[in-house]
Short mmCIF file of C-alpha atoms in Angstrom, two decimals:
data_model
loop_
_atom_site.label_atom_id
_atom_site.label_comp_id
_atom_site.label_asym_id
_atom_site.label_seq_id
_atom_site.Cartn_x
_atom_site.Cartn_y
_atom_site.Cartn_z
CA UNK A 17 209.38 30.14 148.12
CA UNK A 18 207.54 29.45 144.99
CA UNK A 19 204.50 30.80 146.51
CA UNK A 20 205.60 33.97 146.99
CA UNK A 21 206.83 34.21 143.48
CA UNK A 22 203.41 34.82 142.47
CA UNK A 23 203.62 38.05 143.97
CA UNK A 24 206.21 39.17 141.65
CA UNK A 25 204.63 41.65 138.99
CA UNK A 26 204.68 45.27 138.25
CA UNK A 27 201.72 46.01 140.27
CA UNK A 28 203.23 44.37 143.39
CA UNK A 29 206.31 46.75 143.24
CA UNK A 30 203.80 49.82 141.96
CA UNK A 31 201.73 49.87 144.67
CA UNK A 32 204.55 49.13 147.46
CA UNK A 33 206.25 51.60 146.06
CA UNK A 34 203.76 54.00 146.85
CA UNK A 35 202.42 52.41 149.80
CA UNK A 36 205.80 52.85 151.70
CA UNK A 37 206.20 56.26 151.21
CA UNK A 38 202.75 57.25 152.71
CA UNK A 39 203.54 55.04 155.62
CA UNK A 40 206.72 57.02 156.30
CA UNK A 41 204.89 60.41 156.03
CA UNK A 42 202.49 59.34 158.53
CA UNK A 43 205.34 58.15 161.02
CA UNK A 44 207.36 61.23 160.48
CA UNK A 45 203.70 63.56 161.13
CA UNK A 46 203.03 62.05 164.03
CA UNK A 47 206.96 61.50 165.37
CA UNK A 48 207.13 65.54 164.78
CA UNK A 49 203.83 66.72 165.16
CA UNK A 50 201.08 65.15 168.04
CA UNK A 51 199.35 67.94 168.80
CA UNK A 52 198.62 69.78 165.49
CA UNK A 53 196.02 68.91 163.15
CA UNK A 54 196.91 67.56 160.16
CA UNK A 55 195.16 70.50 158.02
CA UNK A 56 196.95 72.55 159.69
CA UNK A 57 200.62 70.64 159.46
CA UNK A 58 199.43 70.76 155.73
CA UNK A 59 199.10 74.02 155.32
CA UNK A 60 202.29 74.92 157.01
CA UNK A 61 203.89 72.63 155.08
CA UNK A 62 202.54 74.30 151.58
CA UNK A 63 203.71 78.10 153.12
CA UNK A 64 206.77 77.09 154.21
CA UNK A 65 207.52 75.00 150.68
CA UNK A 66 208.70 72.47 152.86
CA UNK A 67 206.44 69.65 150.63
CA UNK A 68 209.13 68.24 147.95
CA UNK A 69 211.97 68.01 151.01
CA UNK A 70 209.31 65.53 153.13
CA UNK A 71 208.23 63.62 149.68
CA UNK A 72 211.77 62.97 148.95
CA UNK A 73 212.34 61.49 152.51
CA UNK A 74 209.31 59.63 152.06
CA UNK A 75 210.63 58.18 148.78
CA UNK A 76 214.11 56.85 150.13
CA UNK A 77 212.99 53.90 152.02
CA UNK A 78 211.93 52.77 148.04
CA UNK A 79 215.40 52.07 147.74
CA UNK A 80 215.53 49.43 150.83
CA UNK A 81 212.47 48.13 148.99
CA UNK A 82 213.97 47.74 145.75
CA UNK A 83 217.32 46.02 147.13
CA UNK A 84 215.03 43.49 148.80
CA UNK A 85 213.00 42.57 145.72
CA UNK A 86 216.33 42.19 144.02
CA UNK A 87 217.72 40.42 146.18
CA UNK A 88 214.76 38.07 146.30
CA UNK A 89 214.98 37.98 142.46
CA UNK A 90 211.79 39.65 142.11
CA UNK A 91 212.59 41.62 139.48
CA UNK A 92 209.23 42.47 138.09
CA UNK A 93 208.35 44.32 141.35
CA UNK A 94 211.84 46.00 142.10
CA UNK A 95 210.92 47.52 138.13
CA UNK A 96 207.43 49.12 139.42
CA UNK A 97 209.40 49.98 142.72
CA UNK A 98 211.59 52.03 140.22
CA UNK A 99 208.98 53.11 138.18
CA UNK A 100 206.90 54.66 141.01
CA UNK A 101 210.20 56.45 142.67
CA UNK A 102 210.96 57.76 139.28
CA UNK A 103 207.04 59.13 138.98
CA UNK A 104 207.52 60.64 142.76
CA UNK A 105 211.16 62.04 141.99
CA UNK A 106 209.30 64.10 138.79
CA UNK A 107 206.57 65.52 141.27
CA UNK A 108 209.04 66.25 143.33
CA UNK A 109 210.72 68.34 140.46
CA UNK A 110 207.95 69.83 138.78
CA UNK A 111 206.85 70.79 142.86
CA UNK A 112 210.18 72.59 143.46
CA UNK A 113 209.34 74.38 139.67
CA UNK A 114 205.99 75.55 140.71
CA UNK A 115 207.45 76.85 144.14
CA UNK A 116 210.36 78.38 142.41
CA UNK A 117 207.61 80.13 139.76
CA UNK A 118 205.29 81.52 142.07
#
């Protein structure tokens, strides 16, 4: 176990926190969507203002993430776990702003 201790810093939970949520958008495109092209899913996504409802499902499997780094006592990487949900839940908001705006 002490091996994987080293593995407990800020970057480890930054960049899994942001890893996982890409992951999940790519399962959810291609569970929904096999036959459209992404550019196109992309745009329909920006008309139909559809893009902060499929980051904040992307985000919630953060919270899984950060109950297993603190349960593992890896404290240091459930912080960037936080940090990076708390930097995707503001792009989220300031997302739903410019939709509301334009």
């Amino acid at each position: 176990m002490n091996k994987l201790k080293k593995f407990d810093t800020l970057a480890t939970g930054l960049i899994a926190g942001i890893v996982i949520p890409v992951i999940v958008y790519f399962i959810l495109y291609f569970a929904k969507v096999q036959d459209v092209r992404h550019t196109l899913f992309s745009n329909r996504l920006v008309a139909g203002n559809i893009i902060p409802v499929l980051i904040s499902h992307c985000v919630l499997p953060n919270l899984i993430l950060f109950f297993i780094f603190n349960g593992t006592d890896w404290m240091k990487a459930a912080k960037g776990v936080v940090a990076m949900t708390v930097v995707l839940t503001v792009l989220i908001f300031l997302m739903k702003l410019l939709f509301t705006i334009l």
